[in-house]
Coordinates of C-alpha atoms and ligand atoms in Angstrom, one line a residue:
M1029 CA -27.5 -42.3 63.0
A1030 CA -28.3 -44.5 66.0
A1031 CA -31.5 -47.0 65.7
L1032 CA -34.0 -45.2 67.8
H1033 CA -33.2 -48.2 71.0
E1034 CA -29.9 -47.7 71.1
D1035 CA -27.5 -45.3 73.1
N1036 CA -25.2 -42.6 71.4
V1037 CA -22.4 -40.9 72.3
I1038 CA -21.3 -37.8 70.7
V1039 CA -18.1 -36.3 70.2
M1040 CA -17.7 -33.3 69.6
D1041 CA -14.7 -32.3 66.8
F1042 CA -12.4 -28.9 67.2
G1043 CA -9.7 -30.0 64.5
A1044 CA -8.3 -32.8 65.4
Q1045 CA -7.1 -35.4 63.0
Y1046 CA -8.0 -38.1 65.4
S1047 CA -11.6 -37.5 66.3
Q1048 CA -12.8 -40.3 64.8
L1049 CA -10.7 -42.6 66.5
I1050 CA -12.8 -41.2 69.9
A1051 CA -16.2 -42.6 68.1
R1052 CA -14.5 -45.7 67.0
R1053 CA -13.3 -46.5 70.5
V1054 CA -17.0 -45.8 71.8
R1055 CA -18.5 -48.2 69.4
E1056 CA -15.3 -50.6 70.3
S1057 CA -17.3 -50.6 73.5
G1058 CA -20.2 -51.2 72.0
V1059 CA -22.3 -47.6 72.1
H1060 CA -23.3 -45.9 68.9
S1061 CA -21.4 -43.0 68.5
E1062 CA -21.1 -40.0 66.1
I1063 CA -19.2 -36.9 65.0
V1064 CA -20.6 -33.3 65.2
P1065 CA -18.8 -30.2 64.8
H1066 CA -18.1 -27.9 67.4
W1067 CA -20.6 -25.4 66.6
A1068 CA -23.6 -27.5 66.6
S1069 CA -26.4 -26.0 68.0
L1070 CA -27.9 -26.9 71.5
R1071 CA -31.1 -28.1 69.8
D1072 CA -29.3 -30.4 66.8
I1073 CA -27.0 -32.3 69.7
M1074 CA -29.8 -32.7 71.5
A1075 CA -32.2 -33.9 68.9
R1076 CA -29.8 -37.0 68.8
R1077 CA -30.8 -37.7 72.1
P1078 CA -27.1 -38.1 73.6
R1079 CA -26.0 -40.4 77.1
G1080 CA -23.0 -38.5 76.6
I1081 CA -20.7 -35.9 74.8
I1082 CA -16.8 -36.3 74.1
L1083 CA -15.3 -33.0 73.5
S1084 CA -12.1 -34.1 70.9
G1085 CA -8.5 -32.7 71.3
G1086 CA -7.8 -30.0 68.6
P1087 CA -4.6 -28.1 68.0
S1088 CA -5.6 -24.3 69.0
S1089 CA -5.2 -22.4 72.2
V1090 CA -8.5 -21.6 74.7
Y1091 CA -7.0 -18.5 75.1
Q1092 CA -6.4 -17.3 71.5
E1093 CA -8.8 -15.2 69.4
G1094 CA -10.9 -17.4 66.9
A1095 CA -9.8 -20.7 68.7
P1096 CA -12.9 -22.8 68.1
T1097 CA -15.4 -23.0 71.5
C1098 CA -18.7 -24.7 72.1
N1099 CA -22.0 -23.1 73.4
P1100 CA -21.8 -22.8 77.1
G1101 CA -25.2 -23.9 77.2
L1102 CA -24.1 -27.4 76.8
F1103 CA -22.4 -28.0 80.4
E1104 CA -26.1 -26.8 81.5
L1105 CA -28.0 -30.0 79.7
G1106 CA -27.7 -32.2 82.7
V1107 CA -25.9 -34.6 79.9
P1108 CA -22.5 -35.7 80.8
V1109 CA -19.4 -34.7 79.5
L1110 CA -15.8 -35.6 78.7
G1111 CA -13.2 -33.2 77.7
I1112 CA -9.8 -34.6 76.2
C1113 CA -6.9 -32.6 75.9
Y1114 CA -8.2 -29.6 74.0
G1115 CA -11.7 -30.6 75.2
L1116 CA -10.5 -30.6 79.0
Q1117 CA -9.2 -27.1 78.4
L1118 CA -11.9 -25.8 77.0
M1119 CA -14.3 -26.5 79.4
C1120 CA -12.2 -25.4 82.3
H1121 CA -11.9 -22.4 80.2
I1122 CA -15.9 -21.7 79.9
L1123 CA -16.6 -22.5 83.1
G1124 CA -14.1 -20.7 85.0
G1125 CA -11.0 -22.5 85.6
R1126 CA -7.4 -21.3 84.5
V1127 CA -5.5 -22.1 81.1
V1128 CA -1.6 -21.1 80.3
R1129 CA 0.8 -22.0 77.9
G1130 CA 3.0 -24.9 79.7
D1131 CA 7.1 -24.3 80.0
H1132 CA 7.1 -27.2 76.9
R1133 CA 5.1 -28.7 75.4
E1134 CA 4.6 -32.3 76.3
Y1135 CA 4.3 -35.0 73.6
G1136 CA 4.7 -38.9 74.2
R1137 CA 4.7 -41.3 76.7
A1138 CA 4.1 -40.0 80.8
L1139 CA 3.3 -41.8 84.0
L1140 CA 0.0 -41.4 85.2
H1141 CA -0.9 -41.2 88.9
V1142 CA -4.6 -41.5 89.8
D1143 CA -5.7 -39.9 92.8
E1144 CA -9.3 -40.9 92.6
T1145 CA -10.5 -43.8 90.8
E1146 CA -13.8 -43.6 90.9
P1147 CA -15.8 -43.5 88.3
L1148 CA -12.8 -43.5 85.2
F1149 CA -10.2 -45.2 86.9
T1150 CA -11.3 -48.6 88.4
S1151 CA -9.5 -50.8 86.6
W1152 CA -6.4 -49.1 88.0
A1153 CA -7.6 -49.5 91.6
S1154 CA -4.6 -51.7 92.3
G1155 CA -0.9 -51.5 91.1
G1156 CA 1.4 -48.5 90.6
P1157 CA 1.2 -45.3 88.0
R1158 CA 0.4 -46.4 84.1
Q1159 CA 1.7 -44.9 80.7
V1160 CA -0.4 -42.2 79.0
W1161 CA 0.1 -40.5 75.7
M1162 CA 0.2 -36.5 76.4
S1163 CA 0.3 -34.4 73.1
H1164 CA -0.1 -30.7 74.5
G1165 CA 1.4 -27.2 74.9
D1166 CA -1.2 -25.9 77.3
L1167 CA -2.6 -27.3 80.5
V1168 CA -4.7 -26.5 83.0
L1169 CA -3.7 -24.5 86.0
D1170 CA -6.6 -23.5 87.5
L1171 CA -9.7 -25.9 88.1
P1172 CA -13.4 -24.4 87.5
P1173 CA -15.4 -24.3 90.8
G1174 CA -16.9 -27.7 92.1
F1175 CA -14.0 -29.2 90.4
R1176 CA -11.1 -31.5 91.6
V1177 CA -8.0 -33.5 90.3
M1178 CA -8.4 -37.0 89.9
A1179 CA -4.9 -37.6 88.4
H1180 CA -1.5 -36.3 87.7
T1181 CA 1.7 -36.8 85.7
G1182 CA 5.4 -35.6 87.0
E1183 CA 4.7 -32.7 84.9
C1184 CA 1.2 -32.0 84.3
A1185 CA -0.5 -31.5 88.2
I1186 CA -4.3 -31.8 86.4
A1187 CA -3.7 -34.7 83.9
A1188 CA -7.6 -35.6 84.9
A1189 CA -10.0 -33.4 86.9
G1190 CA -13.8 -33.9 87.3
D1191 CA -17.0 -32.4 88.8
P1192 CA -18.9 -35.7 89.8
S1193 CA -22.2 -33.5 90.9
R1194 CA -22.3 -32.1 87.2
G1195 CA -21.1 -35.3 85.4
L1196 CA -18.7 -33.2 84.0
Y1197 CA -14.8 -34.7 83.5
G1198 CA -11.7 -34.0 81.4
L1199 CA -8.8 -35.5 80.6
Q1200 CA -5.3 -33.9 79.7
F1201 CA -3.8 -37.2 78.2
H1202 CA -5.5 -39.1 75.2
P1203 CA -7.3 -42.5 76.2
E1204 CA -7.9 -43.1 72.3
V1205 CA -4.7 -43.9 71.1
S1206 CA -3.1 -47.3 72.0
H1207 CA -0.3 -45.7 73.6
T1208 CA -2.4 -45.1 76.7
D1209 CA -2.3 -48.3 79.0
Q1210 CA -6.2 -49.3 79.9
G1211 CA -7.2 -46.3 77.7
R1212 CA -10.6 -48.3 77.0
S1213 CA -11.6 -48.6 80.6
I1214 CA -11.1 -45.2 81.1
L1215 CA -13.1 -44.3 77.9
E1216 CA -15.8 -47.3 79.3
G1217 CA -15.9 -45.6 82.7
F1218 CA -17.6 -42.8 81.3
L1219 CA -19.3 -44.6 79.1
F1220 CA -21.0 -47.1 81.7
G1221 CA -20.0 -45.6 84.9
V1222 CA -20.9 -41.9 83.8
C1223 CA -23.1 -42.1 81.0
Q1224 CA -25.1 -45.8 82.3
A1225 CA -24.9 -46.5 78.5
S1226 CA -25.6 -49.9 77.1
P1227 CA -23.5 -51.6 75.0
T1228 CA -25.9 -52.8 72.3
W1229 CA -24.6 -51.0 69.6
T1230 CA -23.5 -54.1 67.0
M1231 CA -22.5 -54.3 63.3
S1232 CA -26.0 -56.0 62.7
S1233 CA -28.0 -52.9 64.4
F1234 CA -25.6 -51.3 62.4
I1235 CA -26.8 -52.7 59.2
E1236 CA -30.4 -52.2 60.6
S1237 CA -30.1 -48.6 61.6
S1238 CA -28.3 -48.2 57.6
V1239 CA -31.0 -49.4 56.1
E1240 CA -33.9 -47.7 58.0
E1241 CA -32.3 -44.3 57.4
I1242 CA -31.3 -45.4 53.1
R1243 CA -34.8 -45.9 52.6
R1244 CA -36.2 -42.9 54.2
K1245 CA -33.5 -41.0 52.4
V1246 CA -33.4 -42.4 49.3
Q1247 CA -36.3 -42.6 46.6
G1248 CA -36.4 -44.1 43.0
P1249 CA -33.8 -45.0 41.1
V1250 CA -30.1 -45.3 42.4
I1251 CA -27.2 -45.9 41.1
S1252 CA -23.9 -47.2 42.8
A1253 CA -20.5 -46.4 41.7
L1254 CA -19.0 -49.8 42.5
S1255 CA -14.8 -50.5 41.9
G1256 CA -14.8 -53.8 43.3
G1257 CA -12.8 -52.6 45.9
V1258 CA -13.8 -53.1 49.1
D1259 CA -15.7 -49.7 50.4
S1260 CA -17.8 -49.8 46.8
S1261 CA -18.7 -53.4 47.3
V1262 CA -19.8 -53.2 50.7
S1263 CA -22.0 -49.8 50.0
T1264 CA -23.5 -51.1 47.0
V1265 CA -24.5 -54.5 49.0
L1266 CA -26.1 -52.5 52.2
V1267 CA -27.9 -49.8 49.7
H1268 CA -29.6 -52.8 47.6
R1269 CA -30.6 -54.4 50.9
A1270 CA -32.4 -50.8 51.2
V1271 CA -34.0 -50.2 48.0
G1272 CA -33.6 -53.7 45.9
E1273 CA -34.5 -53.5 42.5
N1274 CA -34.5 -49.8 42.5
L1275 CA -30.4 -50.1 42.6
T1276 CA -28.4 -50.1 39.5
S1277 CA -24.5 -50.6 39.9
I1278 CA -22.1 -49.2 37.6
F1279 CA -18.7 -50.2 37.1
V1280 CA -16.7 -47.4 35.2
D1281 CA -13.5 -49.1 33.5
H1282 CA -11.1 -45.9 33.4
G1283 CA -8.2 -47.6 32.0
L1284 CA -6.8 -46.8 35.0
L1285 CA -7.1 -50.4 36.8
R1286 CA -4.4 -53.3 37.6
K1287 CA -4.1 -55.9 35.4
G1288 CA -7.0 -58.7 35.3
E1289 CA -9.4 -55.9 37.3
S1290 CA -11.8 -55.5 34.8
S1291 CA -12.8 -59.2 34.1
Q1292 CA -12.7 -60.3 37.8
V1293 CA -15.2 -57.5 38.7
I1294 CA -17.7 -58.3 36.5
Q1295 CA -17.5 -62.0 37.3
T1296 CA -17.9 -61.5 40.6
F1297 CA -20.7 -59.0 41.0
R1298 CA -22.8 -60.5 37.7
E1299 CA -21.9 -64.1 38.2
R1300 CA -21.6 -64.3 41.8
L1301 CA -23.6 -61.8 43.4
G1302 CA -26.2 -61.4 40.6
M1303 CA -26.3 -57.8 40.8
R1304 CA -27.3 -55.8 38.3
L1305 CA -24.2 -54.4 36.6
V1306 CA -23.1 -51.7 34.2
H1307 CA -20.1 -51.8 32.6
V1308 CA -18.6 -48.3 31.3
D1309 CA -15.5 -48.4 29.2
A1310 CA -14.2 -45.3 29.9
R1311 CA -10.9 -45.7 28.7
E1312 CA -10.1 -43.5 25.9
R1313 CA -12.1 -40.5 28.0
F1314 CA -9.9 -40.5 31.2
L1315 CA -6.9 -40.9 28.9
R1316 CA -7.6 -38.1 26.8
R1317 CA -8.4 -35.5 29.7
L1318 CA -5.4 -36.6 31.4
E1319 CA -3.0 -35.8 28.5
G1320 CA -0.2 -34.0 29.8
V1321 CA -1.4 -33.8 33.3
T1322 CA 1.7 -33.9 35.9
D1323 CA 0.2 -32.2 38.9
P1324 CA -1.4 -34.9 41.3
E1325 CA -4.0 -32.6 42.6
A1326 CA -5.1 -31.8 39.3
K1327 CA -5.1 -35.4 38.4
R1328 CA -7.4 -35.9 41.1
K1329 CA -9.8 -33.5 40.3
I1330 CA -10.3 -34.3 36.6
I1331 CA -10.8 -37.9 37.6
G1332 CA -13.4 -37.2 40.4
E1333 CA -14.9 -34.7 38.1
Q1334 CA -14.8 -37.2 35.1
F1335 CA -16.3 -40.4 37.3
I1336 CA -19.4 -38.0 38.2
R1337 CA -19.9 -37.2 34.4
V1338 CA -19.7 -40.5 33.3
F1339 CA -22.4 -41.5 36.6
E1340 CA -24.7 -38.9 35.5
E1341 CA -25.0 -40.0 31.9
E1342 CA -25.6 -43.5 33.4
A1343 CA -27.8 -41.9 35.7
R1344 CA -29.9 -40.4 32.8
K1345 CA -29.9 -43.8 30.7
T1346 CA -31.3 -45.7 34.5
G1347 CA -34.4 -44.1 34.3
G1348 CA -33.1 -40.5 36.0
A1349 CA -31.8 -41.5 39.1
R1350 CA -30.8 -39.1 41.5
Y1351 CA -29.0 -40.7 43.5
L1352 CA -25.4 -42.0 43.8
V1353 CA -24.1 -44.8 46.0
Q1354 CA -19.6 -44.3 47.2
G1355 CA -17.8 -46.2 49.8
T1356 CA -16.4 -42.9 51.1
L1357 CA -14.8 -43.9 54.5
Y1358 CA -14.0 -41.7 57.2
P1359 CA -9.6 -41.6 56.7
D1360 CA -11.2 -40.1 52.8
V1361 CA -13.2 -37.5 54.5
I1362 CA -10.5 -36.5 57.2
E1363 CA -8.0 -36.2 54.8
S1364 CA -9.7 -34.4 52.1
G1365 CA -10.0 -31.6 54.3
T1366 CA -13.3 -31.3 56.9
A1367 CA -14.5 -28.1 58.2
T1368 CA -12.4 -28.1 60.8
A1369 CA -9.3 -30.1 59.6
A1370 CA -7.2 -29.7 56.6
L1371 CA -6.7 -30.6 53.2
I1372 CA -4.0 -33.2 52.6
K1373 CA -5.0 -34.8 49.7
S1374 CA -8.6 -34.3 47.4
H1375 CA -9.7 -38.5 47.9
H1376 CA -11.6 -38.9 44.2
N1377 CA -14.8 -39.7 46.0
V1378 CA -14.8 -36.7 48.4
G1379 CA -12.8 -33.8 47.4
G1380 CA -12.3 -34.1 43.8
L1381 CA -16.1 -33.9 43.2
P1382 CA -17.4 -31.4 40.9
E1383 CA -19.4 -28.6 42.5
D1384 CA -22.3 -28.7 40.1
M1385 CA -22.8 -31.9 40.6
E1386 CA -26.4 -33.1 39.6
L1387 CA -26.7 -36.6 41.8
E1388 CA -27.3 -36.3 45.4
L1389 CA -24.6 -38.6 47.6
V1390 CA -25.2 -41.5 49.7
E1391 CA -22.1 -42.5 51.6
P1392 CA -23.5 -45.4 54.3
L1393 CA -19.8 -45.5 55.7
R1394 CA -19.2 -42.2 56.3
D1395 CA -18.2 -42.9 59.5
L1396 CA -16.6 -46.1 59.5
F1397 CA -12.9 -47.3 59.5
K1398 CA -11.8 -50.0 57.0
D1399 CA -11.6 -52.7 59.7
E1400 CA -15.0 -52.2 60.7
V1401 CA -16.1 -52.1 56.9
R1402 CA -14.3 -55.5 56.7
A1403 CA -16.6 -56.4 59.5
L1404 CA -19.3 -55.1 58.1
G1405 CA -18.7 -56.7 55.0
T1406 CA -18.8 -59.6 56.1
E1407 CA -22.1 -59.5 58.2
L1408 CA -23.3 -58.9 54.5
G1409 CA -22.2 -61.9 53.4
L1410 CA -19.9 -60.8 51.2
P1411 CA -17.2 -63.6 49.9
A1412 CA -13.8 -63.1 51.7
E1413 CA -11.7 -62.4 48.3
I1414 CA -13.6 -59.2 48.3
V1415 CA -13.9 -58.4 51.9
W1416 CA -10.0 -58.6 52.1
R1417 CA -8.5 -57.0 49.1
Q1418 CA -6.7 -54.4 49.6
P1419 CA -7.3 -50.9 49.4
F1420 CA -7.0 -49.4 45.5
P1421 CA -7.6 -45.6 45.5
G1422 CA -10.0 -44.3 43.0
P1423 CA -7.5 -42.4 40.8
G1424 CA -6.3 -45.9 40.1
L1425 CA -3.0 -46.4 38.9
A1426 CA -2.8 -42.6 37.6
V1427 CA -1.4 -41.3 41.3
R1428 CA 1.3 -43.7 40.7
I1429 CA 2.4 -42.4 38.0
I1430 CA 4.5 -39.7 38.9
G1431 CA 4.2 -37.1 36.0
S1432 CA 1.8 -37.5 33.1
V1433 CA -0.5 -40.5 32.3
T1434 CA 0.3 -42.0 28.7
P1435 CA -0.7 -45.8 27.6
E1436 CA 2.9 -46.8 27.9
S1437 CA 3.4 -45.6 31.4
L1438 CA 0.5 -47.9 32.2
E1439 CA 1.5 -50.8 30.8
L1440 CA 4.8 -50.2 32.0
V1441 CA 3.3 -50.1 35.6
R1442 CA 0.8 -52.3 35.6
A1443 CA 3.2 -55.3 34.6
A1444 CA 5.4 -54.4 37.4
D1445 CA 2.7 -54.3 39.9
A1446 CA 1.3 -57.8 38.5
I1447 CA 4.5 -58.9 39.6
V1448 CA 4.5 -57.2 43.0
Q1449 CA 1.0 -59.0 43.8
E1450 CA 2.2 -62.0 42.5
E1451 CA 5.5 -62.4 45.0
I1452 CA 4.3 -60.8 48.1
T1453 CA 0.7 -62.8 47.7
G1454 CA 2.6 -66.0 47.2
A1455 CA 5.3 -65.5 49.7
G1456 CA 1.8 -65.3 52.0
L1457 CA 2.3 -62.3 53.1
G1458 CA -1.2 -60.6 51.4
K1459 CA -3.2 -60.2 54.4
T1460 CA -0.8 -59.1 57.1
T1461 CA 0.4 -56.3 55.1
W1462 CA -2.1 -53.6 54.3
Q1463 CA -0.9 -52.7 50.8
F1464 CA 1.6 -53.4 48.2
F1465 CA 2.2 -51.9 44.8
A1466 CA 4.3 -50.6 42.3
V1467 CA 5.3 -47.1 41.6
L1468 CA 6.7 -45.1 38.2
T1469 CA 8.9 -42.7 40.3
G1470 CA 9.4 -40.7 36.7
L1471 CA 13.3 -40.9 36.9
K1472 CA 15.3 -42.2 35.4
S1473 CA 18.9 -43.4 35.8
V1474 CA 21.9 -45.1 34.2
G1475 CA 22.4 -48.9 34.4
V1476 CA 24.0 -51.5 32.0
M1477 CA 22.6 -54.4 31.1
G1478 CA 24.7 -57.4 28.9
D1479 CA 27.1 -55.3 27.6
D1480 CA 25.0 -52.2 26.6
R1481 CA 24.4 -49.0 28.9
T1482 CA 20.8 -48.2 29.7
Y1483 CA 19.1 -44.9 30.8
A1484 CA 15.7 -46.4 32.0
N1485 CA 13.3 -45.8 34.4
T1486 CA 13.1 -46.6 38.1
V1487 CA 10.3 -48.5 39.8
A1488 CA 9.6 -47.9 43.6
V1489 CA 7.9 -51.3 45.3
R1490 CA 6.0 -49.3 48.0
A1491 CA 4.8 -52.2 51.0
V1492 CA 3.0 -51.1 54.0
T1493 CA 1.2 -52.2 57.3
S1494 CA -1.5 -50.3 58.4
E1495 CA -4.7 -50.2 61.0
D1496 CA -6.6 -47.9 59.2
A1497 CA -4.8 -45.7 56.8
M1498 CA -4.5 -43.2 59.0
T1499 CA -0.8 -44.0 59.6
A1500 CA 1.3 -46.6 58.4
D1501 CA 4.3 -48.5 58.7
W1502 CA 6.9 -49.3 55.5
A1503 CA 6.8 -53.5 55.6
R1504 CA 9.8 -55.3 57.1
L1505 CA 9.6 -57.7 53.8
P1506 CA 12.1 -60.6 53.8
L1507 CA 15.0 -59.5 51.9
D1508 CA 15.4 -62.1 49.3
L1509 CA 11.6 -61.4 48.4
L1510 CA 12.4 -58.1 48.0
G1511 CA 15.3 -59.2 45.8
R1512 CA 12.9 -61.5 43.6
I1513 CA 10.7 -58.8 42.8
S1514 CA 13.7 -56.5 41.5
S1515 CA 15.1 -59.3 39.6
R1516 CA 11.8 -59.9 37.9
I1517 CA 10.7 -56.5 37.7
V1518 CA 13.8 -55.5 35.7
G1519 CA 14.3 -58.9 33.7
E1520 CA 10.6 -58.8 32.9
V1521 CA 9.0 -55.4 32.8
P1522 CA 10.7 -53.7 29.0
G1523 CA 11.8 -50.2 29.9
V1524 CA 12.8 -50.2 33.9
N1525 CA 16.5 -51.0 35.0
R1526 CA 16.2 -50.1 38.7
V1527 CA 14.0 -51.2 41.6
V1528 CA 14.1 -49.3 44.9
Y1529 CA 12.1 -49.7 48.0
D1530 CA 9.9 -47.4 49.8
I1531 CA 10.9 -47.1 53.1
T1532 CA 9.2 -44.3 54.6
S1533 CA 6.5 -44.5 57.4
K1534 CA 2.8 -42.1 56.9
P1535 CA 3.3 -39.5 58.4
P1536 CA 5.7 -38.3 57.3
A1537 CA 4.9 -39.3 54.0
T1538 CA 1.5 -40.9 52.5
I1539 CA 0.6 -44.6 51.0
E1540 CA -0.2 -43.4 48.0
W1541 CA 3.1 -41.3 45.9
E1542 CA 0.6 -38.7 45.0
Ligands
LIG2070 P1 -2.9 -41.6 51.2 O1 -2.2 -41.9 49.9 O2 -3.1 -41.0 51.6 O3 -3.7 -42.8 51.5 O4 -1.8 -42.4 52.4 C1 -4.8 -43.5 52.2 C2 -5.4 -45.0 51.9 O5 -6.6 -44.4 50.9 C3 -6.2 -45.1 49.6 N1 -6.1 -43.5 48.8 C4 -7.3 -43.0 48.2 N2 -9.0 -44.3 48.1 N3 -9.9 -43.0 46.9 C5 -9.7 -43.8 47.2 O6 -10.9 -44.4 47.1 C6 -8.8 -42.0 46.6 O7 -8.4 -41.0 45.8 C7 -7.7 -42.5 47.6 N4 -6.2 -41.8 47.0 C8 -5.7 -42.8 48.2 C9 -4.6 -45.2 49.8 O8 -4.6 -46.5 48.5 C10 -4.8 -45.7 51.2 O9 -5.3 -46.9 51.6

């Protein structure tokens, strides 16, 4: 929620995987932004006192039965609206224009010619056409009354349009993606030129409004699920700022952690940050429940459920806490499937939660991306080694062991992982590589060691670069480094005779293997 003195721009979500990118771009320009589903009522929208509303893209066709729509009254609120892709098509469809299926899907780069520079394309005033990113099958054929064309491309006669008298604008292309030249200045044309918003949103104003909101929502004792990763550490410190001594952090060792992790977390939070930390050794409990389970979603669900059961037990011990703080981020929310977007995988702290949970969730980072959380952590004064830790999934090594999780497979992947960590960090590539780890693939193959035949495990090394984990590319690690990692794993980890390097990006793969 925006602090009361701040301007707020709402993004209405029509099911695009990347809607939150729009909100994030708005925040990057210093304006608070939040997402609402497309069925939000006018009352709910006006209660948020928006300076402007952005309609997101989405995979549907406006003329299909059951396509997501919005209340037509939205365009009569007197609040400026910017429709992006599906958002433009929907606005035109509702206001009396005509949207049709294009001759072919237009996907990728296109050259935009600007016909009217005010108010969206002011930075394009001089110079020729610029590159924009298109991704659509439908297009607007006729504009509604009052609208005029503001830009076009070779394929698309109406690439931008608007009715300045009503403050309604639309873009067929995506200004939020980095492939669009000057996308930021187009959005800022809407934010500052049309909505007259003020760029007052900062991390410190976010802290202030979050602390206010947490205090309003939460009374009495609270527990926090602390894994020692960036997200849970930042959310814990933020909630600590709001509720102080009412917070107890719970660190659950589920036995699926990396080498040395458990003692490191305890040391940092108890000794360095002086926080109240309960360490629960639940290794046996998790392993027992995971015995023989091979399906990735089943593993995630079991771990999610067990986490919650442990927290419920701990909550009873800490004077009946009713609230559980989790470091859920926006990519976790979107990939676990939202009301409008499809399920990719159940992140343990979102989709893997049991339905009969007794604790109410407090998730202050739910709208943010990882790099925003790192900036927030720095602003909150967290040590750099926590702020810059690489992401580690809640279900831990269980989703890096294909097949069933056993003490032996855990030991193997943990030892291989420690070598990957040492080598990549030692080569000075730790900060520029988003994540790097070992996966036990569940594949066995034939090898020869000394004079003997072996039939042993294959370990995959995964290293990716990314900005926000929504997309990722495989890291171009130096070949010598890969060679060293391979020889060390085969030489030092018993039971491994082959190492492969994963060269798939996301999409089509995901970062984790399960
Ligand atoms: P994927 O594998 O979906 O992962 O590309 C995206 C990012 O999320 C992390 N990840 C998780 N984080 N709980 C978490 O807190 C989870 O269940 C989970 N699964 C994946 C993953 O490490 C990557 O950074």
